[in-house]
PDB file of C-alpha atoms and ligand atoms in Angstrom:
ATOM      1  CA  MET A  27     -70.943  63.050   6.711  1.00 79.00           C
ATOM      2  CA  SER A  28     -68.557  63.500   3.845  1.00 91.00           C
ATOM      3  CA  LEU A  29     -66.077  60.711   3.122  1.00 96.00           C
ATOM      4  CA  LYS A  30     -62.616  61.506   4.458  1.00 98.00           C
ATOM      5  CA  VAL A  31     -59.538  60.950   2.315  1.00 98.00           C
ATOM      6  CA  TYR A  32     -55.997  60.788   3.681  1.00 98.00           C
ATOM      7  CA  ILE A  33     -53.331  62.804   1.879  1.00 98.00           C
ATOM      8  CA  ASP A  34     -49.842  63.106   3.365  1.00 98.00           C
ATOM      9  CA  GLY A  35     -50.803  62.893   7.016  1.00 98.00           C
ATOM     10  CA  LYS A  36     -54.080  64.830   6.911  1.00 98.00           C
ATOM     11  CA  LEU A  37     -57.712  63.873   6.373  1.00 98.00           C
ATOM     12  CA  TYR A  38     -59.702  65.915   3.850  1.00 98.00           C
ATOM     13  CA  ASP A  39     -63.370  65.888   2.933  1.00 98.00           C
ATOM     14  CA  LYS A  40     -63.805  64.032  -0.368  1.00 96.00           C
ATOM     15  CA  GLU A  41     -64.610  67.294  -2.201  1.00 97.00           C
ATOM     16  CA  ASN A  42     -61.343  68.847  -1.033  1.00 97.00           C
ATOM     17  CA  ALA A  43     -59.130  65.785  -1.492  1.00 98.00           C
ATOM     18  CA  LYS A  44     -56.969  67.056  -4.359  1.00 97.00           C
ATOM     19  CA  ILE A  45     -53.463  66.700  -5.682  1.00 97.00           C
ATOM     20  CA  SER A  46     -51.467  69.017  -7.937  1.00 98.00           C
ATOM     21  CA  VAL A  47     -51.702  68.795 -11.734  1.00 98.00           C
ATOM     22  CA  PHE A  48     -47.872  68.851 -11.610  1.00 98.00           C
ATOM     23  CA  ASP A  49     -47.791  65.587  -9.670  1.00 98.00           C
ATOM     24  CA  HIS A  50     -45.972  63.040 -11.824  1.00 98.00           C
ATOM     25  CA  GLY A  51     -48.509  60.420 -10.787  1.00 98.00           C
ATOM     26  CA  PHE A  52     -51.019  62.474 -12.782  1.00 98.00           C
ATOM     27  CA  LEU A  53     -48.688  63.607 -15.573  1.00 98.00           C
ATOM     28  CA  TYR A  54     -46.946  60.282 -16.203  1.00 98.00           C
ATOM     29  CA  GLY A  55     -48.521  57.530 -14.137  1.00 98.00           C
ATOM     30  CA  ASP A  56     -45.331  57.677 -12.063  1.00 98.00           C
ATOM     31  CA  GLY A  57     -46.326  55.953  -8.858  1.00 98.00           C
ATOM     32  CA  VAL A  58     -47.584  52.714  -7.333  1.00 98.00           C
ATOM     33  CA  PHE A  59     -50.757  51.539  -5.632  1.00 98.00           C
ATOM     34  CA  GLU A  60     -52.607  48.770  -3.826  1.00 98.00           C
ATOM     35  CA  GLY A  61     -56.229  47.707  -3.520  1.00 98.00           C
ATOM     36  CA  ILE A  62     -57.091  46.057  -0.192  1.00 98.00           C
ATOM     37  CA  ARG A  63     -60.332  44.646   1.259  1.00 97.00           C
ATOM     38  CA  VAL A  64     -61.837  44.898   4.702  1.00 98.00           C
ATOM     39  CA  TYR A  65     -64.335  42.311   5.903  1.00 97.00           C
ATOM     40  CA  ASN A  66     -66.088  43.036   9.216  1.00 97.00           C
ATOM     41  CA  ASN A  67     -63.280  45.105  10.744  1.00 97.00           C
ATOM     42  CA  LEU A  68     -60.612  42.685   9.515  1.00 98.00           C
ATOM     43  CA  ILE A  69     -58.162  44.050   6.949  1.00 98.00           C
ATOM     44  CA  PHE A  70     -57.498  41.070   4.706  1.00 98.00           C
ATOM     45  CA  LYS A  71     -53.839  40.261   3.908  1.00 98.00           C
ATOM     46  CA  LEU A  72     -52.762  43.766   4.885  1.00 98.00           C
ATOM     47  CA  ASN A  73     -49.122  42.834   5.442  1.00 97.00           C
ATOM     48  CA  GLU A  74     -48.938  41.137   2.045  1.00 98.00           C
ATOM     49  CA  HIS A  75     -50.392  44.204   0.310  1.00 98.00           C
ATOM     50  CA  ILE A  76     -48.053  46.551   2.146  1.00 98.00           C
ATOM     51  CA  GLU A  77     -45.083  44.385   1.255  1.00 98.00           C
ATOM     52  CA  ARG A  78     -46.077  44.404  -2.415  1.00 98.00           C
ATOM     53  CA  LEU A  79     -46.568  48.189  -2.323  1.00 98.00           C
ATOM     54  CA  TYR A  80     -43.093  48.733  -0.875  1.00 98.00           C
ATOM     55  CA  ASP A  81     -41.612  46.282  -3.379  1.00 98.00           C
ATOM     56  CA  SER A  82     -43.318  48.109  -6.277  1.00 98.00           C
ATOM     57  CA  ALA A  83     -42.026  51.419  -4.887  1.00 98.00           C
ATOM     58  CA  LYS A  84     -38.503  50.044  -4.577  1.00 98.00           C
ATOM     59  CA  ALA A  85     -38.584  48.725  -8.138  1.00 98.00           C
ATOM     60  CA  ILE A  86     -39.331  52.219  -9.477  1.00 98.00           C
ATOM     61  CA  MET A  87     -36.905  53.897  -7.028  1.00 98.00           C
ATOM     62  CA  LEU A  88     -39.665  55.723  -5.187  1.00 98.00           C
ATOM     63  CA  LYS A  89     -38.811  56.082  -1.519  1.00 98.00           C
ATOM     64  CA  MET A  90     -41.855  55.666   0.689  1.00 98.00           C
ATOM     65  CA  PRO A  91     -41.917  58.580   3.154  1.00 98.00           C
ATOM     66  CA  LEU A  92     -43.327  56.504   6.015  1.00 98.00           C
ATOM     67  CA  THR A  93     -42.557  53.114   7.511  1.00 98.00           C
ATOM     68  CA  GLU A  94     -44.747  50.082   6.894  1.00 98.00           C
ATOM     69  CA  GLU A  95     -45.920  50.236  10.531  1.00 98.00           C
ATOM     70  CA  LYS A  96     -46.823  53.903  10.249  1.00 98.00           C
ATOM     71  CA  LEU A  97     -48.722  53.277   6.996  1.00 98.00           C
ATOM     72  CA  THR A  98     -50.695  50.476   8.694  1.00 98.00           C
ATOM     73  CA  GLY A  99     -51.676  52.934  11.441  1.00 98.00           C
ATOM     74  CA  GLU A 100     -52.712  55.596   8.916  1.00 98.00           C
ATOM     75  CA  ILE A 101     -54.868  53.090   6.995  1.00 98.00           C
ATOM     76  CA  ILE A 102     -56.639  52.122  10.222  1.00 98.00           C
ATOM     77  CA  LYS A 103     -57.116  55.791  11.190  1.00 98.00           C
ATOM     78  CA  THR A 104     -58.702  56.507   7.805  1.00 98.00           C
ATOM     79  CA  LEU A 105     -61.080  53.544   8.142  1.00 98.00           C
ATOM     80  CA  GLN A 106     -62.025  54.710  11.642  1.00 98.00           C
ATOM     81  CA  ALA A 107     -62.596  58.300  10.495  1.00 98.00           C
ATOM     82  CA  ASN A 108     -65.051  56.953   7.918  1.00 97.00           C
ATOM     83  CA  LYS A 109     -66.637  54.460  10.352  1.00 97.00           C
ATOM     84  CA  LEU A 110     -66.188  51.678   7.808  1.00 97.00           C
ATOM     85  CA  SER A 111     -66.378  47.992   8.783  1.00 96.00           C
ATOM     86  CA  ASN A 112     -66.493  46.654   5.223  1.00 96.00           C
ATOM     87  CA  ALA A 113     -64.514  48.534   2.648  1.00 97.00           C
ATOM     88  CA  TYR A 114     -62.184  48.712  -0.271  1.00 97.00           C
ATOM     89  CA  ILE A 115     -58.951  50.552   0.497  1.00 98.00           C
ATOM     90  CA  ARG A 116     -56.877  52.220  -2.198  1.00 98.00           C
ATOM     91  CA  VAL A 117     -53.364  53.209  -1.169  1.00 98.00           C
ATOM     92  CA  VAL A 118     -51.522  55.348  -3.724  1.00 98.00           C
ATOM     93  CA  ALA A 119     -47.960  56.610  -3.609  1.00 98.00           C
ATOM     94  CA  THR A 120     -47.113  59.170  -6.289  1.00 98.00           C
ATOM     95  CA  ARG A 121     -43.733  60.595  -7.248  1.00 98.00           C
ATOM     96  CA  GLY A 122     -45.036  64.015  -6.205  1.00 98.00           C
ATOM     97  CA  ILE A 123     -44.884  67.500  -7.655  1.00 98.00           C
ATOM     98  CA  GLY A 124     -42.262  68.141 -10.328  1.00 98.00           C
ATOM     99  CA  ASP A 125     -41.975  70.098 -13.536  1.00 97.00           C
ATOM    100  CA  LEU A 126     -43.162  69.099 -17.006  1.00 97.00           C
ATOM    101  CA  GLY A 127     -40.037  67.050 -17.662  1.00 97.00           C
ATOM    102  CA  LEU A 128     -39.876  63.331 -16.966  1.00 97.00           C
ATOM    103  CA  SER A 129     -37.125  63.447 -14.383  1.00 97.00           C
ATOM    104  CA  PRO A 130     -38.248  62.130 -11.013  1.00 97.00           C
ATOM    105  CA  LEU A 131     -35.309  63.987  -9.458  1.00 95.00           C
ATOM    106  CA  LYS A 132     -37.344  67.197  -9.730  1.00 96.00           C
ATOM    107  CA  CYS A 133     -40.046  65.666  -7.546  1.00 98.00           C
ATOM    108  CA  LYS A 134     -38.981  66.338  -3.993  1.00 95.00           C
ATOM    109  CA  THR A 135     -41.866  64.887  -1.979  1.00 97.00           C
ATOM    110  CA  VAL A 136     -43.589  61.556  -2.510  1.00 98.00           C
ATOM    111  CA  SER A 137     -47.317  61.809  -1.786  1.00 98.00           C
ATOM    112  CA  VAL A 138     -49.243  59.053  -0.031  1.00 98.00           C
ATOM    113  CA  ILE A 139     -53.008  58.903  -0.450  1.00 98.00           C
ATOM    114  CA  ILE A 140     -55.439  56.544   1.279  1.00 98.00           C
ATOM    115  CA  ILE A 141     -58.989  56.277  -0.005  1.00 98.00           C
ATOM    116  CA  THR A 142     -61.427  54.026   1.864  1.00 97.00           C
ATOM    117  CA  ASP A 143     -64.823  53.484   0.364  1.00 94.00           C
ATOM    118  CA  ASN A 144     -67.611  51.015  -0.124  1.00 89.00           C
ATOM    119  CA  ILE A 145     -66.866  48.390  -2.692  1.00 82.00           C
ATOM    120  CA  ALA A 146     -68.542  48.129  -6.086  1.00 73.00           C
ATOM    121  CA  LEU A 147     -68.331  44.483  -7.137  1.00 75.00           C
ATOM    122  CA  TYR A 148     -69.277  42.587 -10.252  1.00 83.00           C
ATOM    123  CA  PRO A 149     -73.056  42.059 -10.244  1.00 90.00           C
ATOM    124  CA  GLU A 150     -74.126  39.020  -8.178  1.00 91.00           C
ATOM    125  CA  LYS A 151     -75.370  37.141 -11.265  1.00 93.00           C
ATOM    126  CA  TYR A 152     -71.790  36.662 -12.506  1.00 93.00           C
ATOM    127  CA  TYR A 153     -70.840  34.867  -9.284  1.00 94.00           C
ATOM    128  CA  LYS A 154     -73.851  32.586  -9.691  1.00 94.00           C
ATOM    129  CA  ASP A 155     -73.833  32.042 -13.459  1.00 96.00           C
ATOM    130  CA  GLY A 156     -70.211  32.797 -14.352  1.00 97.00           C
ATOM    131  CA  LEU A 157     -68.578  35.252 -16.725  1.00 97.00           C
ATOM    132  CA  SER A 158     -68.091  34.986 -20.458  1.00 98.00           C
ATOM    133  CA  ILE A 159     -64.692  36.413 -21.450  1.00 98.00           C
ATOM    134  CA  ILE A 160     -62.586  36.859 -24.577  1.00 98.00           C
ATOM    135  CA  THR A 161     -58.962  37.081 -25.578  1.00 98.00           C
ATOM    136  CA  VAL A 162     -58.102  40.526 -26.917  1.00 98.00           C
ATOM    137  CA  PRO A 163     -55.373  41.669 -29.354  1.00 98.00           C
ATOM    138  CA  THR A 164     -53.528  43.939 -26.897  1.00 98.00           C
ATOM    139  CA  ARG A 165     -50.646  41.959 -25.410  1.00 98.00           C
ATOM    140  CA  ARG A 166     -49.524  42.273 -21.786  1.00 98.00           C
ATOM    141  CA  ASN A 167     -46.508  44.541 -21.289  1.00 97.00           C
ATOM    142  CA  VAL A 168     -43.274  42.611 -21.659  1.00 96.00           C
ATOM    143  CA  PRO A 169     -41.437  42.358 -18.316  1.00 95.00           C
ATOM    144  CA  GLU A 170     -38.334  43.805 -19.988  1.00 95.00           C
ATOM    145  CA  ALA A 171     -40.261  47.049 -20.655  1.00 96.00           C
ATOM    146  CA  LEU A 172     -42.545  47.436 -17.656  1.00 96.00           C
ATOM    147  CA  ASN A 173     -42.656  44.420 -15.392  1.00 96.00           C
ATOM    148  CA  PRO A 174     -46.285  43.486 -14.614  1.00 96.00           C
ATOM    149  CA  LYS A 175     -45.103  42.556 -11.098  1.00 97.00           C
ATOM    150  CA  ILE A 176     -44.884  46.300 -10.424  1.00 98.00           C
ATOM    151  CA  LYS A 177     -48.346  47.532  -9.473  1.00 98.00           C
ATOM    152  CA  SER A 178     -47.775  50.939 -11.004  1.00 98.00           C
ATOM    153  CA  LEU A 179     -50.191  53.800 -11.678  1.00 98.00           C
ATOM    154  CA  ASN A 180     -49.637  53.188 -15.376  1.00 96.00           C
ATOM    155  CA  TYR A 181     -52.545  50.872 -16.243  1.00 97.00           C
ATOM    156  CA  LEU A 182     -52.987  51.917 -19.853  1.00 98.00           C
ATOM    157  CA  ASN A 183     -51.940  48.480 -21.099  1.00 98.00           C
ATOM    158  CA  ASN A 184     -54.755  46.882 -19.077  1.00 98.00           C
ATOM    159  CA  ILE A 185     -57.225  49.662 -19.954  1.00 98.00           C
ATOM    160  CA  LEU A 186     -56.645  49.133 -23.690  1.00 98.00           C
ATOM    161  CA  ALA A 187     -57.439  45.449 -23.236  1.00 98.00           C
ATOM    162  CA  LYS A 188     -60.512  46.295 -21.160  1.00 98.00           C
ATOM    163  CA  ILE A 189     -61.731  48.648 -23.915  1.00 98.00           C
ATOM    164  CA  GLU A 190     -61.358  45.859 -26.469  1.00 98.00           C
ATOM    165  CA  ALA A 191     -63.431  43.521 -24.294  1.00 98.00           C
ATOM    166  CA  ILE A 192     -66.119  46.152 -23.740  1.00 98.00           C
ATOM    167  CA  ASN A 193     -66.207  47.052 -27.459  1.00 98.00           C
ATOM    168  CA  SER A 194     -66.972  43.403 -28.176  1.00 98.00           C
ATOM    169  CA  GLY A 195     -69.671  43.247 -25.510  1.00 98.00           C
ATOM    170  CA  PHE A 196     -67.685  41.419 -22.808  1.00 97.00           C
ATOM    171  CA  GLU A 197     -66.904  42.275 -19.199  1.00 93.00           C
ATOM    172  CA  GLU A 198     -63.349  41.054 -19.053  1.00 97.00           C
ATOM    173  CA  ALA A 199     -60.392  40.275 -21.312  1.00 98.00           C
ATOM    174  CA  ILE A 200     -57.714  37.606 -21.349  1.00 98.00           C
ATOM    175  CA  MET A 201     -54.334  39.170 -22.114  1.00 98.00           C
ATOM    176  CA  LEU A 202     -51.636  37.080 -23.762  1.00 98.00           C
ATOM    177  CA  ASN A 203     -47.944  37.784 -23.345  1.00 98.00           C
ATOM    178  CA  ALA A 204     -45.726  38.696 -26.315  1.00 98.00           C
ATOM    179  CA  GLU A 205     -45.147  34.979 -26.998  1.00 98.00           C
ATOM    180  CA  GLY A 206     -48.858  34.213 -27.097  1.00 98.00           C
ATOM    181  CA  TYR A 207     -49.151  32.409 -23.750  1.00 98.00           C
ATOM    182  CA  ILE A 208     -51.842  33.367 -21.238  1.00 98.00           C
ATOM    183  CA  ALA A 209     -50.660  36.187 -18.972  1.00 98.00           C
ATOM    184  CA  GLU A 210     -53.683  37.332 -16.954  1.00 98.00           C
ATOM    185  CA  CYS A 211     -56.872  39.363 -17.201  1.00 98.00           C
ATOM    186  CA  THR A 212     -56.981  43.162 -17.006  1.00 98.00           C
ATOM    187  CA  GLY A 213     -57.297  43.276 -13.217  1.00 97.00           C
ATOM    188  CA  ASP A 214     -57.349  39.624 -12.170  1.00 98.00           C
ATOM    189  CA  ASN A 215     -55.288  36.446 -12.329  1.00 98.00           C
ATOM    190  CA  ILE A 216     -56.717  33.464 -14.193  1.00 98.00           C
ATOM    191  CA  PHE A 217     -56.958  29.822 -13.086  1.00 98.00           C
ATOM    192  CA  MET A 218     -58.172  26.625 -14.750  1.00 98.00           C
ATOM    193  CA  VAL A 219     -59.063  23.115 -13.575  1.00 98.00           C
ATOM    194  CA  LYS A 220     -58.433  19.991 -15.642  1.00 98.00           C
ATOM    195  CA  ASN A 221     -59.149  16.469 -14.341  1.00 98.00           C
ATOM    196  CA  GLY A 222     -59.271  17.722 -10.751  1.00 98.00           C
ATOM    197  CA  GLU A 223     -55.953  19.596 -10.990  1.00 98.00           C
ATOM    198  CA  LEU A 224     -55.704  23.335 -10.581  1.00 98.00           C
ATOM    199  CA  PHE A 225     -53.412  25.497 -12.726  1.00 98.00           C
ATOM    200  CA  THR A 226     -52.469  29.127 -13.076  1.00 98.00           C
ATOM    201  CA  THR A 227     -49.791  30.935 -15.032  1.00 98.00           C
ATOM    202  CA  PRO A 228     -46.449  31.785 -13.423  1.00 96.00           C
ATOM    203  CA  GLY A 229     -45.744  35.466 -12.756  1.00 95.00           C
ATOM    204  CA  ALA A 230     -42.880  35.184 -15.227  1.00 95.00           C
ATOM    205  CA  GLU A 231     -45.436  34.890 -18.053  1.00 97.00           C
ATOM    206  CA  GLY A 232     -46.339  38.522 -17.403  1.00 96.00           C
ATOM    207  CA  SER A 233     -48.787  38.846 -14.532  1.00 97.00           C
ATOM    208  CA  LEU A 234     -49.084  40.524 -11.197  1.00 98.00           C
ATOM    209  CA  GLU A 235     -48.249  38.215  -8.286  1.00 97.00           C
ATOM    210  CA  GLY A 236     -51.813  38.280  -7.033  1.00 98.00           C
ATOM    211  CA  ILE A 237     -52.445  38.070  -3.316  1.00 98.00           C
ATOM    212  CA  THR A 238     -55.791  36.378  -3.970  1.00 98.00           C
ATOM    213  CA  LYS A 239     -53.952  33.940  -6.263  1.00 98.00           C
ATOM    214  CA  ASP A 240     -51.627  33.121  -3.371  1.00 98.00           C
ATOM    215  CA  THR A 241     -54.601  32.628  -1.032  1.00 98.00           C
ATOM    216  CA  VAL A 242     -56.211  30.244  -3.530  1.00 98.00           C
ATOM    217  CA  ALA A 243     -52.922  28.307  -3.794  1.00 98.00           C
ATOM    218  CA  LYS A 244     -52.887  27.958   0.026  1.00 98.00           C
ATOM    219  CA  ILE A 245     -56.518  26.800   0.117  1.00 98.00           C
ATOM    220  CA  ALA A 246     -55.746  24.245  -2.614  1.00 98.00           C
ATOM    221  CA  LYS A 247     -52.905  22.859  -0.488  1.00 98.00           C
ATOM    222  CA  GLN A 248     -55.119  22.555   2.602  1.00 97.00           C
ATOM    223  CA  GLU A 249     -57.864  20.910   0.587  1.00 97.00           C
ATOM    224  CA  LYS A 250     -55.380  18.539  -1.083  1.00 98.00           C
ATOM    225  CA  ILE A 251     -56.229  19.845  -4.543  1.00 98.00           C
ATOM    226  CA  GLN A 252     -53.229  19.369  -6.850  1.00 98.00           C
ATOM    227  CA  PHE A 253     -51.967  22.796  -7.883  1.00 98.00           C
ATOM    228  CA  ALA A 254     -49.256  23.907 -10.278  1.00 98.00           C
ATOM    229  CA  GLU A 255     -48.141  27.078 -12.016  1.00 98.00           C
ATOM    230  CA  LYS A 256     -47.413  26.381 -15.666  1.00 97.00           C
ATOM    231  CA  ARG A 257     -47.480  28.021 -19.069  1.00 98.00           C
ATOM    232  CA  LEU A 258     -51.018  27.972 -20.398  1.00 98.00           C
ATOM    233  CA  THR A 259     -52.349  28.455 -23.899  1.00 98.00           C
ATOM    234  CA  ARG A 260     -55.835  29.412 -25.069  1.00 98.00           C
ATOM    235  CA  TYR A 261     -56.245  25.753 -26.063  1.00 98.00           C
ATOM    236  CA  ASP A 262     -55.625  24.678 -22.439  1.00 98.00           C
ATOM    237  CA  LEU A 263     -58.448  26.971 -21.329  1.00 98.00           C
ATOM    238  CA  PHE A 264     -60.799  25.811 -24.111  1.00 98.00           C
ATOM    239  CA  VAL A 265     -60.485  22.152 -23.066  1.00 98.00           C
ATOM    240  CA  SER A 266     -60.456  22.775 -19.307  1.00 98.00           C
ATOM    241  CA  ASP A 267     -63.238  21.709 -16.939  1.00 98.00           C
ATOM    242  CA  GLU A 268     -63.379  24.964 -14.968  1.00 98.00           C
ATOM    243  CA  VAL A 269     -62.004  28.486 -15.257  1.00 98.00           C
ATOM    244  CA  PHE A 270     -62.103  31.302 -12.717  1.00 98.00           C
ATOM    245  CA  LEU A 271     -60.513  34.675 -12.025  1.00 98.00           C
ATOM    246  CA  THR A 272     -59.037  35.952  -8.770  1.00 98.00           C
ATOM    247  CA  GLY A 273     -58.492  39.466  -7.488  1.00 98.00           C
ATOM    248  CA  THR A 274     -58.926  41.571  -4.377  1.00 97.00           C
ATOM    249  CA  ALA A 275     -62.052  43.287  -5.710  1.00 95.00           C
ATOM    250  CA  ALA A 276     -63.542  40.346  -7.643  1.00 95.00           C
ATOM    251  CA  GLU A 277     -62.448  37.708  -5.071  1.00 97.00           C
ATOM    252  CA  ILE A 278     -63.033  34.412  -6.960  1.00 98.00           C
ATOM    253  CA  ILE A 279     -65.339  34.712  -9.945  1.00 97.00           C
ATOM    254  CA  PRO A 280     -66.302  31.745 -12.158  1.00 98.00           C
ATOM    255  CA  VAL A 281     -65.856  31.857 -15.942  1.00 98.00           C
ATOM    256  CA  VAL A 282     -68.148  29.704 -18.088  1.00 98.00           C
ATOM    257  CA  LYS A 283     -67.185  30.755 -21.614  1.00 98.00           C
ATOM    258  CA  VAL A 284     -63.819  31.611 -23.182  1.00 98.00           C
ATOM    259  CA  ASP A 285     -63.747  32.914 -26.764  1.00 98.00           C
ATOM    260  CA  GLY A 286     -67.134  31.330 -27.423  1.00 98.00           C
ATOM    261  CA  ARG A 287     -66.119  27.890 -26.081  1.00 98.00           C
ATOM    262  CA  VAL A 288     -68.319  26.643 -23.245  1.00 98.00           C
ATOM    263  CA  ILE A 289     -66.153  25.651 -20.290  1.00 98.00           C
ATOM    264  CA  GLY A 290     -67.040  22.291 -18.684  1.00 96.00           C
ATOM    265  CA  SER A 291     -70.768  22.052 -18.077  1.00 95.00           C
ATOM    266  CA  GLY A 292     -71.288  25.778 -18.725  1.00 98.00           C
ATOM    267  CA  LYS A 293     -71.898  26.334 -15.016  1.00 97.00           C
ATOM    268  CA  PRO A 294     -69.462  27.280 -12.228  1.00 98.00           C
ATOM    269  CA  GLY A 295     -67.562  24.068 -11.412  1.00 98.00           C
ATOM    270  CA  ASN A 296     -67.360  22.183  -8.123  1.00 98.00           C
ATOM    271  CA  ILE A 297     -63.738  23.011  -7.379  1.00 98.00           C
ATOM    272  CA  THR A 298     -64.404  26.696  -8.099  1.00 98.00           C
ATOM    273  CA  LEU A 299     -67.424  26.648  -5.779  1.00 98.00           C
ATOM    274  CA  LYS A 300     -65.433  24.909  -3.045  1.00 98.00           C
ATOM    275  CA  LEU A 301     -62.623  27.461  -3.312  1.00 98.00           C
ATOM    276  CA  ILE A 302     -65.148  30.317  -3.129  1.00 98.00           C
ATOM    277  CA  ARG A 303     -66.663  28.791   0.038  1.00 98.00           C
ATOM    278  CA  LYS A 304     -63.270  28.338   1.694  1.00 98.00           C
ATOM    279  CA  PHE A 305     -62.164  31.809   0.636  1.00 98.00           C
ATOM    280  CA  HIS A 306     -65.171  33.355   2.400  1.00 97.00           C
ATOM    281  CA  GLU A 307     -64.427  31.329   5.535  1.00 97.00           C
ATOM    282  CA  ILE A 308     -60.883  32.739   5.577  1.00 97.00           C
ATOM    283  CA  THR A 309     -61.983  36.359   5.098  1.00 97.00           C
ATOM    284  CA  LYS A 310     -64.219  35.941   8.161  1.00 95.00           C
ATOM    285  CA  LYS A 311     -61.335  35.076  10.474  1.00 94.00           C
ATOM    286  CA  ASP A 312     -58.006  36.234   8.969  1.00 93.00           C
ATOM    287  CA  GLY A 313     -56.726  39.779   8.979  1.00 95.00           C
ATOM    288  CA  ILE A 314     -55.613  42.779  11.001  1.00 96.00           C
ATOM    289  CA  ARG A 315     -58.439  43.755  13.347  1.00 97.00           C
ATOM    290  CA  TYR A 316     -59.348  47.318  14.293  1.00 97.00           C
ATOM    291  CA  LYS A 317     -62.063  48.910  16.384  1.00 96.00           C
ATOM    292  CA  LEU A 318     -64.389  51.659  15.280  1.00 93.00           C
TER     293      LEU A 318
HETATM  294  N1  LIG B 405     -53.606  41.323 -12.117  1.00 90.29           N
HETATM  295  C1  LIG B 405     -53.757  42.659 -12.201  1.00 90.29           C
HETATM  296  C2  LIG B 405     -53.296  43.352 -13.437  1.00 90.29           C
HETATM  297  C3  LIG B 405     -54.316  43.384 -11.131  1.00 90.29           C
HETATM  298  O1  LIG B 405     -54.448  44.706 -11.210  1.00 90.29           O
HETATM  299  C4  LIG B 405     -54.744  42.678  -9.981  1.00 90.29           C
HETATM  300  C5  LIG B 405     -55.308  43.431  -8.811  1.00 90.29           C
HETATM  301  N2  LIG B 405     -56.551  44.018  -9.087  1.00 90.29           N
HETATM  302  C6  LIG B 405     -54.604  41.269  -9.952  1.00 90.29           C
HETATM  303  C7  LIG B 405     -54.009  40.645 -11.036  1.00 90.29           C
HETATM  304  C8  LIG B 405     -55.048  40.479  -8.765  1.00 90.29           C
HETATM  305  O2  LIG B 405     -54.201  40.733  -7.672  1.00 90.29           O
HETATM  306  P1  LIG B 405     -54.724  40.672  -6.179  1.00 90.29           P
HETATM  307  O3  LIG B 405     -55.299  39.314  -5.973  1.00 90.29           O
HETATM  308  O4  LIG B 405     -53.513  40.893  -5.356  1.00 90.29           O
HETATM  309  O5  LIG B 405     -55.742  41.742  -6.024  1.00 90.29           O
END
């Protein structure tokens, strides 16, 4: 059976799931998106992802053509059509078909696309042994130009950083903001542990308000692990005891080396491992349930 993709109210076979070359999502990256996970028929943090999608859309003055409730129903229908119990969901809203000019006013119909597929994760060894990452020269977009809180289709800033990491033989990059403070990684938020306390950077430093980051903050509270958002420098990471990344696709992934400096013992730390355990417990019971 061919994978079915939702486009504007209809399901298409993967081979026929196409959008126009005049769509401004394609021409200019004019649109927004979300990545969402499904664990055993439970859609994890669906309401949070939908809220962020609608907020991103509002920020770029893109009017979603369906209500949040309707979109939830369409996501579930797409998962059911593909008989998926565990999946990665990509919801995309593009400005729609216009002309070759920039003006969004020429684009009359916003397109909504839902792709549900199996998830390709980082290889298992990175969860066990931890990642080695580097800081790259490309700085995170300044919020005054394109606010990283908007999860837009324009990911070139992150892709340039990713290319720099790959060119140097690394999987992932740390991006600094224009002032030189830690912003985030190319598709993940970054955390560190020092003397039992957990830290991450505030969104205002130039990062996406990660939903996994928020989940980790909630776990920390339950587990009585001190947690604070504060400005972080590369030095703070170098002298930390533990570092890890968070994201919907990556979940929680340990980092054992930053710019050649071994972090802590060089192995995933105890707080990181505890958070990973608790995170998996939550994904087993939290979420919007659907039947196949
Ligand atoms: N930062 C960026 C730039 C991202 O694209 C993502 C999502 N992949 C994240 C952080 C993590 O956000 P979330 O936990 O909501 O997936």
